[in-house]
PDB file of C-alpha atoms in Angstrom:
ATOM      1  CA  UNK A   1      -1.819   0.714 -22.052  1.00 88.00           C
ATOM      2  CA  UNK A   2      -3.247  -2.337 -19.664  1.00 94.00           C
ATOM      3  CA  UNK A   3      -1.184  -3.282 -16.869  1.00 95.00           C
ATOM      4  CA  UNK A   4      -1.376  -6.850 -15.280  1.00 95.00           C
ATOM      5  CA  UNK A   5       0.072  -7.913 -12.285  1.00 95.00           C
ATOM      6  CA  UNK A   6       0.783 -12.235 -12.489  1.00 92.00           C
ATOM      7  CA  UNK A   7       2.021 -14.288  -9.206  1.00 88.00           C
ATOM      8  CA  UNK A   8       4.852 -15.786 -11.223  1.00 87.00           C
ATOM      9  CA  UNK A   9       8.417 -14.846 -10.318  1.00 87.00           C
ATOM     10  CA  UNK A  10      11.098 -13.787 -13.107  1.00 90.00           C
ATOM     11  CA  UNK A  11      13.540 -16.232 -13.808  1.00 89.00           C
ATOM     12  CA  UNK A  12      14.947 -14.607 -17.145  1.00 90.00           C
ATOM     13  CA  UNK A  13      11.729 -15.907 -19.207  1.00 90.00           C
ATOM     14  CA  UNK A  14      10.698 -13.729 -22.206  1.00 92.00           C
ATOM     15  CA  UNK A  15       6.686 -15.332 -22.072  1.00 94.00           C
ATOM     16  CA  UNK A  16       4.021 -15.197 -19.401  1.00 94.00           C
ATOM     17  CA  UNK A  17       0.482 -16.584 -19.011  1.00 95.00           C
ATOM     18  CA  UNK A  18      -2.663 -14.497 -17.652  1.00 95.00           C
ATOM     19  CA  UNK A  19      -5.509 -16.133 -16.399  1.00 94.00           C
ATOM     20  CA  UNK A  20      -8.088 -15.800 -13.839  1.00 93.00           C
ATOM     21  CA  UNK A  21      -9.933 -12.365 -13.479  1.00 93.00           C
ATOM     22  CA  UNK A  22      -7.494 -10.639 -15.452  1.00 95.00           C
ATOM     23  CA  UNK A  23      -7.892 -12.927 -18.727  1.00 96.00           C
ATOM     24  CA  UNK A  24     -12.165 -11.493 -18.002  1.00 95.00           C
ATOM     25  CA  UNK A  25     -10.563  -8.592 -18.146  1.00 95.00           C
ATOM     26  CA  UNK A  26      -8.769  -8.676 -21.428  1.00 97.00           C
ATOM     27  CA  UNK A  27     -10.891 -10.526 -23.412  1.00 96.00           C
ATOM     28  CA  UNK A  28     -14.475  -9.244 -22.400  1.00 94.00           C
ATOM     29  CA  UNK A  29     -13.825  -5.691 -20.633  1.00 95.00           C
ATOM     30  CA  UNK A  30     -10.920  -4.711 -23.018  1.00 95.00           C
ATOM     31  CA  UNK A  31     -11.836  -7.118 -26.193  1.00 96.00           C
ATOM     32  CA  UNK A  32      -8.322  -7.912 -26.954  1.00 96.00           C
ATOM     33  CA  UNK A  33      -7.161 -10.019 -30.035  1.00 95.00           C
ATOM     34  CA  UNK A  34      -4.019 -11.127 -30.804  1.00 95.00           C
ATOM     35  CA  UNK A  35      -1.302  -8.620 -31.412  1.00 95.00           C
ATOM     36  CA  UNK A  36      -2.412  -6.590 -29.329  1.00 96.00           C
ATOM     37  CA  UNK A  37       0.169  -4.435 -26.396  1.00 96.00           C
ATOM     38  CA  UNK A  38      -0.051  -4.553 -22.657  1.00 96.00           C
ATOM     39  CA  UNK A  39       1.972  -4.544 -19.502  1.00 95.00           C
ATOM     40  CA  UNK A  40       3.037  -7.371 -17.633  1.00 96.00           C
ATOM     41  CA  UNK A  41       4.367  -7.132 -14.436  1.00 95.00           C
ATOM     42  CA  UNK A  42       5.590 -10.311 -12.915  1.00 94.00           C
ATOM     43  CA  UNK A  43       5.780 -10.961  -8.298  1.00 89.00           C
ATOM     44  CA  UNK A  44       9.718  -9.363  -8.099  1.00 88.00           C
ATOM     45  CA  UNK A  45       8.635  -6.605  -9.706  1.00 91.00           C
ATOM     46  CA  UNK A  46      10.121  -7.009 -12.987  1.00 93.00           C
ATOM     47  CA  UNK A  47       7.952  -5.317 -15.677  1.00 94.00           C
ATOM     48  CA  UNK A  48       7.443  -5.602 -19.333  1.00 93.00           C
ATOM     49  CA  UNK A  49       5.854  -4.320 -22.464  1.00 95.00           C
ATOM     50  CA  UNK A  50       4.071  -7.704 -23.989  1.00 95.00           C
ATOM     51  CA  UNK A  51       1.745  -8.593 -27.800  1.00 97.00           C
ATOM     52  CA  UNK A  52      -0.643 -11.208 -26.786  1.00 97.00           C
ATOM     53  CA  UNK A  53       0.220 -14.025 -29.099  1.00 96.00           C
ATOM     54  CA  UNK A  54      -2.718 -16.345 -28.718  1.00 95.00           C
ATOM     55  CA  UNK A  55      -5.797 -16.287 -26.582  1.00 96.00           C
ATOM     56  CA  UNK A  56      -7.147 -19.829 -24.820  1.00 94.00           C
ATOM     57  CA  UNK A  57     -10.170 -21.184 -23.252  1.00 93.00           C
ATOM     58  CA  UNK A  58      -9.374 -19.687 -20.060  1.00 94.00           C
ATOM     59  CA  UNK A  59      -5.663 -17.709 -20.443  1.00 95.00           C
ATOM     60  CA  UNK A  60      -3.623 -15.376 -22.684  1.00 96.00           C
ATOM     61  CA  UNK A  61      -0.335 -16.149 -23.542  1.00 96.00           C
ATOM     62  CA  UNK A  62       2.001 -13.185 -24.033  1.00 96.00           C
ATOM     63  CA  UNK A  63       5.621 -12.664 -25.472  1.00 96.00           C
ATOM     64  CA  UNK A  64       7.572  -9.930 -23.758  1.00 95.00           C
ATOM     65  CA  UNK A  65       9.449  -7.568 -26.211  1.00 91.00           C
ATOM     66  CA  UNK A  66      10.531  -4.811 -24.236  1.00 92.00           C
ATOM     67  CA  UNK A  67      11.644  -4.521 -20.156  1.00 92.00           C
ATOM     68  CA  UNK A  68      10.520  -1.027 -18.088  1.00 90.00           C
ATOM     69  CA  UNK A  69      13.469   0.647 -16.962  1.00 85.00           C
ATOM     70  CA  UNK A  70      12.615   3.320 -14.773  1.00 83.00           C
ATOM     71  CA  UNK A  71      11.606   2.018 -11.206  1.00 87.00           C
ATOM     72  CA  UNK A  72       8.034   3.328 -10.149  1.00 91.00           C
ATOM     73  CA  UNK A  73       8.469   2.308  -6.137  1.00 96.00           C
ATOM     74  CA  UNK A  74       9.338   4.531  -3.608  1.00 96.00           C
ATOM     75  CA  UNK A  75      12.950   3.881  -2.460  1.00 96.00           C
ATOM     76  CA  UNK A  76      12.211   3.638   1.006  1.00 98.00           C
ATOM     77  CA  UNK A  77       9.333   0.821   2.349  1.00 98.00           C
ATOM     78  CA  UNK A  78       6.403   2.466   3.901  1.00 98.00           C
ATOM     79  CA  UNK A  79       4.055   0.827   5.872  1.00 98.00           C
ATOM     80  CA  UNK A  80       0.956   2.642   6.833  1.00 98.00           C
ATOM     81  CA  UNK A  81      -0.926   1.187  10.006  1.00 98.00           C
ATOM     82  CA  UNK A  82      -4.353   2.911  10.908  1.00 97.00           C
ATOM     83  CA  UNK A  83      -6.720   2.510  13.716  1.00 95.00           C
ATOM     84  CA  UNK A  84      -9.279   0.867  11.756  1.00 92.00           C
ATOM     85  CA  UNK A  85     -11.893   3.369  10.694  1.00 91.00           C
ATOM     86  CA  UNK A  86     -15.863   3.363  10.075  1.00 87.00           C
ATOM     87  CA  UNK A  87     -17.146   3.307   6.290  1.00 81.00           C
ATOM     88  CA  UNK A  88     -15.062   2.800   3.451  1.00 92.00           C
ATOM     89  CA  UNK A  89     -12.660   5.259   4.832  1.00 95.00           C
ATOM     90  CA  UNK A  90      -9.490   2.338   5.147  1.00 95.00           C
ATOM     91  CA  UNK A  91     -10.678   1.592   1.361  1.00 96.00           C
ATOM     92  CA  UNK A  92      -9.839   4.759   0.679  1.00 97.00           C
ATOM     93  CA  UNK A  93      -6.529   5.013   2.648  1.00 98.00           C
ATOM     94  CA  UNK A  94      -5.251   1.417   0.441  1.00 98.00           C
ATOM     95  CA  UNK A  95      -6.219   2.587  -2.443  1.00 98.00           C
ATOM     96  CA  UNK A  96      -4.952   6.098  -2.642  1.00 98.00           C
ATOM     97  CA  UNK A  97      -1.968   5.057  -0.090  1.00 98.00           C
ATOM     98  CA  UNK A  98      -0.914   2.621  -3.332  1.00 98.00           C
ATOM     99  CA  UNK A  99      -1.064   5.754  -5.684  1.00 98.00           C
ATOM    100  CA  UNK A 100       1.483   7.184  -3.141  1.00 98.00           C
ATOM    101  CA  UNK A 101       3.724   4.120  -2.780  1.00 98.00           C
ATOM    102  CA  UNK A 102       3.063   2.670   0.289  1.00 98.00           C
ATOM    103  CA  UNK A 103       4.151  -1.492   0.334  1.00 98.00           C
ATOM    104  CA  UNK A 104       2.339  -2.252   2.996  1.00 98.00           C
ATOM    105  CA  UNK A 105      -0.909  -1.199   4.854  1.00 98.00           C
ATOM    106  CA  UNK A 106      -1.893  -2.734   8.552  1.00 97.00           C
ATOM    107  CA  UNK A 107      -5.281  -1.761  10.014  1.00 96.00           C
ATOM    108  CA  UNK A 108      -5.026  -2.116  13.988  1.00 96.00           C
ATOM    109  CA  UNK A 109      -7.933  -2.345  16.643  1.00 94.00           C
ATOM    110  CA  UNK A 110      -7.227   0.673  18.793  1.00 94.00           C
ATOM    111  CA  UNK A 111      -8.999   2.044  22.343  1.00 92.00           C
ATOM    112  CA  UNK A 112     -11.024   4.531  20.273  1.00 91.00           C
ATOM    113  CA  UNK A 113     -11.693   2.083  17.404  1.00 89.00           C
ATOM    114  CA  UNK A 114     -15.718   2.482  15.943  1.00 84.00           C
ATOM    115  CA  UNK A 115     -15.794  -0.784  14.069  1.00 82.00           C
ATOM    116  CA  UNK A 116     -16.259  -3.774  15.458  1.00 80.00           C
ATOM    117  CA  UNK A 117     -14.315  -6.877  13.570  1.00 82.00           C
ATOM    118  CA  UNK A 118     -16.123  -9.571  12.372  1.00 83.00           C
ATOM    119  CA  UNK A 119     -14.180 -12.720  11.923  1.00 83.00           C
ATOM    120  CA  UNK A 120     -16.484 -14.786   9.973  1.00 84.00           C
ATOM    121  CA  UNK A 121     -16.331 -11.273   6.887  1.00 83.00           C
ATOM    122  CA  UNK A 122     -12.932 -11.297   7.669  1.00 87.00           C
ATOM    123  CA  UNK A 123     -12.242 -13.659   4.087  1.00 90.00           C
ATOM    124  CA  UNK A 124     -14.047 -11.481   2.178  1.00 93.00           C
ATOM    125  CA  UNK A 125     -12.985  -8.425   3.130  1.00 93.00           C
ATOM    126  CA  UNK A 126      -9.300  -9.027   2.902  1.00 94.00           C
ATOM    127  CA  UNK A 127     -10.216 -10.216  -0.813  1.00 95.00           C
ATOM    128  CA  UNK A 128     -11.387  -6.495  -1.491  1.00 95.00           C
ATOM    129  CA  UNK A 129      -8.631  -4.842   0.203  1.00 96.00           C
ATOM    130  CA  UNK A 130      -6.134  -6.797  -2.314  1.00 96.00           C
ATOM    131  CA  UNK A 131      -8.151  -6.372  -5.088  1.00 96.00           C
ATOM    132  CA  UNK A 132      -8.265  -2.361  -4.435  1.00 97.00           C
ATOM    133  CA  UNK A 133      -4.781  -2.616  -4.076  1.00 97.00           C
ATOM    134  CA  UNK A 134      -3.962  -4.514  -7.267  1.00 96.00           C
ATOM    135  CA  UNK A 135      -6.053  -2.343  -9.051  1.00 96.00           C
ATOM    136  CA  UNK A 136      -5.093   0.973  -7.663  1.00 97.00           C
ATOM    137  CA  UNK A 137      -1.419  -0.472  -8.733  1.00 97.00           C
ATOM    138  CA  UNK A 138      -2.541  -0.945 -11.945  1.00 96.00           C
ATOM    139  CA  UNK A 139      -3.900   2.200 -12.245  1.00 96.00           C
ATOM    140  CA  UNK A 140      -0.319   4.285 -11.093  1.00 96.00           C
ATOM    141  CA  UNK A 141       2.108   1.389 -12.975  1.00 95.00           C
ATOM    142  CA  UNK A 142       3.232   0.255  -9.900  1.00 96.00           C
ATOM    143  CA  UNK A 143       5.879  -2.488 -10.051  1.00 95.00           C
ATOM    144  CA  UNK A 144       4.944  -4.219  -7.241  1.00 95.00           C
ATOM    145  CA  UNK A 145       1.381  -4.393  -5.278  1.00 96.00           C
ATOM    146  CA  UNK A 146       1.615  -3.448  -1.656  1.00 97.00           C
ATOM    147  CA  UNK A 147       1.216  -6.102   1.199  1.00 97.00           C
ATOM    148  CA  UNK A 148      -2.421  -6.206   3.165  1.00 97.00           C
ATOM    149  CA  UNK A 149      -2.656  -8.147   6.421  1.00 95.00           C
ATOM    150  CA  UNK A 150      -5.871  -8.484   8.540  1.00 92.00           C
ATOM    151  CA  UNK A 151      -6.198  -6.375  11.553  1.00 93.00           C
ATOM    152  CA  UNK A 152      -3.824  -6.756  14.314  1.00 95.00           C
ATOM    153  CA  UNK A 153      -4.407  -5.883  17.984  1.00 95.00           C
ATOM    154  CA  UNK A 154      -2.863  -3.053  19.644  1.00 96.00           C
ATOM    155  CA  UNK A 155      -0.296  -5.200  21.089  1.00 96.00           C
ATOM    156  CA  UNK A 156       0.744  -7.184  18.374  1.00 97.00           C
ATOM    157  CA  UNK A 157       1.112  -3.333  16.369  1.00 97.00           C
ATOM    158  CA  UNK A 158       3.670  -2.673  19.127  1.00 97.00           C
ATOM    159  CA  UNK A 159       5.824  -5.926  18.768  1.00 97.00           C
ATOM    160  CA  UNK A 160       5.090  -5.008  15.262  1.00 97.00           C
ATOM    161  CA  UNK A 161       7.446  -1.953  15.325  1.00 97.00           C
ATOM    162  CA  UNK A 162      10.373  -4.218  15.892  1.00 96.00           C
ATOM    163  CA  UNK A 163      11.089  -4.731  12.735  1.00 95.00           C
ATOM    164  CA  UNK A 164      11.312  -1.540  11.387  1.00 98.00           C
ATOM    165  CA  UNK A 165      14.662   0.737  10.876  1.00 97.00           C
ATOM    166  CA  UNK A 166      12.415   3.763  11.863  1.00 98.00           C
ATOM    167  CA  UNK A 167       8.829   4.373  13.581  1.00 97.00           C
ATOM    168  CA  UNK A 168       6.758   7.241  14.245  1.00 97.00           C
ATOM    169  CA  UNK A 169       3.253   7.647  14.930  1.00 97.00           C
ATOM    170  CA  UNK A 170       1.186  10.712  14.228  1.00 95.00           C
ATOM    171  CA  UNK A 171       0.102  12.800  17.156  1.00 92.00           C
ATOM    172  CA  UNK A 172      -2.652  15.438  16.915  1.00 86.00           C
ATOM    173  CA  UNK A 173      -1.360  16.911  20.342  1.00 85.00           C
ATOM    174  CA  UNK A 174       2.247  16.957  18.989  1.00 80.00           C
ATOM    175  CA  UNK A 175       1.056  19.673  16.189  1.00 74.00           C
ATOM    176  CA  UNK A 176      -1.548  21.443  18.867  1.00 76.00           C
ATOM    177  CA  UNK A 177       1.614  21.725  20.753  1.00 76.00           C
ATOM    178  CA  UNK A 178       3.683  22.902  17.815  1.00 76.00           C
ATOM    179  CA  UNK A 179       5.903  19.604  17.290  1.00 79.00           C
ATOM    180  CA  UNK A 180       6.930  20.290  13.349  1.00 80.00           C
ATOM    181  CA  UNK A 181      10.086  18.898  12.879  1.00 89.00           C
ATOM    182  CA  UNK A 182       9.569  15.013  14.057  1.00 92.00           C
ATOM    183  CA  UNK A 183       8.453  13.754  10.893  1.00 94.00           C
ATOM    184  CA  UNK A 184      10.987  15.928   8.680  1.00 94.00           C
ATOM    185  CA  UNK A 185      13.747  14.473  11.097  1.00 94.00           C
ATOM    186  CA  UNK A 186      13.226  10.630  10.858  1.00 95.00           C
ATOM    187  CA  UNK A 187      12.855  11.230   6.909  1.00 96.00           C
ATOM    188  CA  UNK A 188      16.434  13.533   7.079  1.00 95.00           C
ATOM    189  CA  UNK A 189      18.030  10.087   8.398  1.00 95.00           C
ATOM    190  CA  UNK A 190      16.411   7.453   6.642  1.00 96.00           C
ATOM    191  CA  UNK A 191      18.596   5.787   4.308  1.00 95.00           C
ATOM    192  CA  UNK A 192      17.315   4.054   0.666  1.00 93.00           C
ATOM    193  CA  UNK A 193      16.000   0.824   1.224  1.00 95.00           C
ATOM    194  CA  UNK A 194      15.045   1.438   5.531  1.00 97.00           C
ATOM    195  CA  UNK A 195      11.712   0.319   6.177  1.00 98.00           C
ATOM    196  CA  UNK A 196       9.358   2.943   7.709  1.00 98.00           C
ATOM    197  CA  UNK A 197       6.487   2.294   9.904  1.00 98.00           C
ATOM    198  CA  UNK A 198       3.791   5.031  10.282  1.00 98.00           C
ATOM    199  CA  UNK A 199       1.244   4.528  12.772  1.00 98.00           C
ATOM    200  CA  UNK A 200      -2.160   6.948  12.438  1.00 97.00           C
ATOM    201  CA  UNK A 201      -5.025   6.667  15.494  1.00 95.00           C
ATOM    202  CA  UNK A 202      -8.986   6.233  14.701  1.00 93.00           C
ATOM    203  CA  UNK A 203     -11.317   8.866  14.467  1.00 91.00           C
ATOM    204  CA  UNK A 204     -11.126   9.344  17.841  1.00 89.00           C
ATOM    205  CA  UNK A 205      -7.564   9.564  17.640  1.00 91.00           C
ATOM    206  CA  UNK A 206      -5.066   7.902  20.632  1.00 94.00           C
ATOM    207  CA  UNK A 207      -5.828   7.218  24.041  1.00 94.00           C
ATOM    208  CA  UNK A 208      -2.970   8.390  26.441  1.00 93.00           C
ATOM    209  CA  UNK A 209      -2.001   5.284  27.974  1.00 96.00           C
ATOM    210  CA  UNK A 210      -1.448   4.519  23.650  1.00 96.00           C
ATOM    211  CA  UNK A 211       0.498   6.949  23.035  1.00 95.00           C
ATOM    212  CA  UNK A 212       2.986   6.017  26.009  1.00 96.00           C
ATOM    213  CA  UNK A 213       3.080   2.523  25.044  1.00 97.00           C
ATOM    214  CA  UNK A 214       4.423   3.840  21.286  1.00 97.00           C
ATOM    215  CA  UNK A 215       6.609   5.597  22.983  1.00 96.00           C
ATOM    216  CA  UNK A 216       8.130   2.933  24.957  1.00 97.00           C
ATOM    217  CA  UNK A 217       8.174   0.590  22.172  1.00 96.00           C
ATOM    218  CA  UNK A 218      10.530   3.392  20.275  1.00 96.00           C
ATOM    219  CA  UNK A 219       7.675   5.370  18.576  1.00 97.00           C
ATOM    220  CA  UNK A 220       8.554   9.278  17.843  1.00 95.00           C
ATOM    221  CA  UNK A 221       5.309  11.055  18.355  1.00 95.00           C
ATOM    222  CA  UNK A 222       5.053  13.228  15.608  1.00 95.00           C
ATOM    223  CA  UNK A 223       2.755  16.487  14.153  1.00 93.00           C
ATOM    224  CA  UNK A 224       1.386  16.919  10.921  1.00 93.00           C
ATOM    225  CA  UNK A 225       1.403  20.237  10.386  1.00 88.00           C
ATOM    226  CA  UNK A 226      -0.313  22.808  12.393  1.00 87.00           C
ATOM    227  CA  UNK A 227      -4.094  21.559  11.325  1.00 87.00           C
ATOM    228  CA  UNK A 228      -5.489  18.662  12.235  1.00 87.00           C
ATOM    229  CA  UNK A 229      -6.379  16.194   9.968  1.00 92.00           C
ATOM    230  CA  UNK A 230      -8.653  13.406   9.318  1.00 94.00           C
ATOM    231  CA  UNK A 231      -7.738  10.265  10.129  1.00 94.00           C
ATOM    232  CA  UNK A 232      -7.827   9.014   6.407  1.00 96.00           C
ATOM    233  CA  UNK A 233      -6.224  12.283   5.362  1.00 97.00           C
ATOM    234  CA  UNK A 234      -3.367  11.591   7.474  1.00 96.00           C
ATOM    235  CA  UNK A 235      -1.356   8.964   5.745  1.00 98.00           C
ATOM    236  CA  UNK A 236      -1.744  10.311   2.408  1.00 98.00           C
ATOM    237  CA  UNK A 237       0.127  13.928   3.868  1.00 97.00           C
ATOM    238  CA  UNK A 238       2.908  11.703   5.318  1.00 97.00           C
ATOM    239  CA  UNK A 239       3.257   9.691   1.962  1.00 98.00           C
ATOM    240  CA  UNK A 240       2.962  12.722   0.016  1.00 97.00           C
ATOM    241  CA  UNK A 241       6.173  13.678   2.262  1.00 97.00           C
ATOM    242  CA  UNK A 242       7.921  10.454   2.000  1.00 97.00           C
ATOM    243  CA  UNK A 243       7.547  10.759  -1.739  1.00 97.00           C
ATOM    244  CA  UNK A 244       9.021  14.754  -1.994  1.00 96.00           C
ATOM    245  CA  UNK A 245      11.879  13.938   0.435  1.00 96.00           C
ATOM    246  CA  UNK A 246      13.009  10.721  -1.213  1.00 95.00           C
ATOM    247  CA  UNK A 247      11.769  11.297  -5.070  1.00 94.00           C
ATOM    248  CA  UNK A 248      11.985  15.037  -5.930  1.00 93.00           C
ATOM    249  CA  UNK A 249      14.408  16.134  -3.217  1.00 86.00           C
ATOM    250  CA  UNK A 250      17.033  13.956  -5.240  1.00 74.00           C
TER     251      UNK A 250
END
């Protein structure tokens, strides 16, 4: 079954209207009619099983029969901050990062950094990024579609940090040093509802002088097992953690 994500908060209502991209979507990708089921998923994260009950010029109206009950986010808030990488390598950390749970992701301009940030694309690429994330949320019946802010500077990623219950940033020459337990630690005292900031380098990974700013600003340096990994493989291993320690450890 279609899910739809709509901007609208809940305030107790049993209709919604869709409109925009997503009413393309449902009349000429899908071919909807009338009567037929889909998801609707409203800005709080409420969610609902809904019959389309009449299709407009331009909208869909729906009538929601039946609330979801089991909650799809992770109970902890992840945000994943990478050294922005080359290609469509930080598409592919949003995208499969959502799958995982992450609510937020934050790409950073680091020392090492390839790509070059272009302010006058910066509209239009932000646009995609939400759009992969909406539809990557879709996809996994998320409840709520994770947060995407334009790149930051390093700086601004350290100040950053300060609102976070816990902070760690992965360090290849932690786990060539045999640093295991750093990650497993921080998760072992995270409580439900902490928010979680995970910081991964560029390709090139972290210059020193980074890595002892992170740790001044509070950062745990942390391994990721004793291989190294690629910098878009990285946050999906430490999701894929966050998720067993919080969601089938319990």
């Amino acid at each position: 079954m279609q899910r739809y994500f709509i901007n609208e908060p809940f305030n107790g209502q049993t209709t919604a209207v869709i409109s925009g991209t997503d009413f393309h979507h449902i009349t000429r990708v899908m071919r909807m009619k009338q009567g037929d089921p889909l998801y609707v998923v409203f800005g709080s994260g409420e969610a609902g099983i809904g019959i389309i009950e009449g299709i407009r010029d331009a909208s869909v109206e729906i009538r929601i029969g039946q609330w979801e009950e089991k909650l799809k986010e992770l109970p902890v808030y992840v945000t994943i901050a990478s050294g922005l990488p080359k290609g469509d390598k930080w598409e592919w950390i949003i995208q499969k990062g959502t799958e995982l749970g992450a609510s937020q992701f934050v790409p950073f301009i680091a020392a090492r950094s390839v790509v070059k940030w272009e302010e006058k694309k910066a509209p239009r690429k932000l646009e995609r990024w939400k759009k992969i994330a909406k539809e990557a949320a879709e996809q996994s019946h998320r409840q709520k579609v994770p947060e995407i802010s334009q790149p930051f500077s390093f700086k601004q990623l350290l100040a950053f940090g300060d609102k976070f219950d816990h902070r760690a940033a992965a360090y290849e020459e932690a786990a060539k040093n045999g640093e295991k337990s750093g990650l497993a630690h921080m998760l072992s005292s995270a409580e439900p509802d902490s928010r979680i900031l995970l910081v991964f380098g560029p390709e090139g990974g972290f210059e020193e002088e980074e890595t002892e700013q992170l740790q001044a600003h509070g950062f745990d340096l942390v391994g990721l097992g004793p291989r190294i990994l690629r910098t878009e493989t990285a946050p999906l291993y430490a999701l894929s953690a966050v998720s067993y320690h919080f969601e089938l450890m319990r």
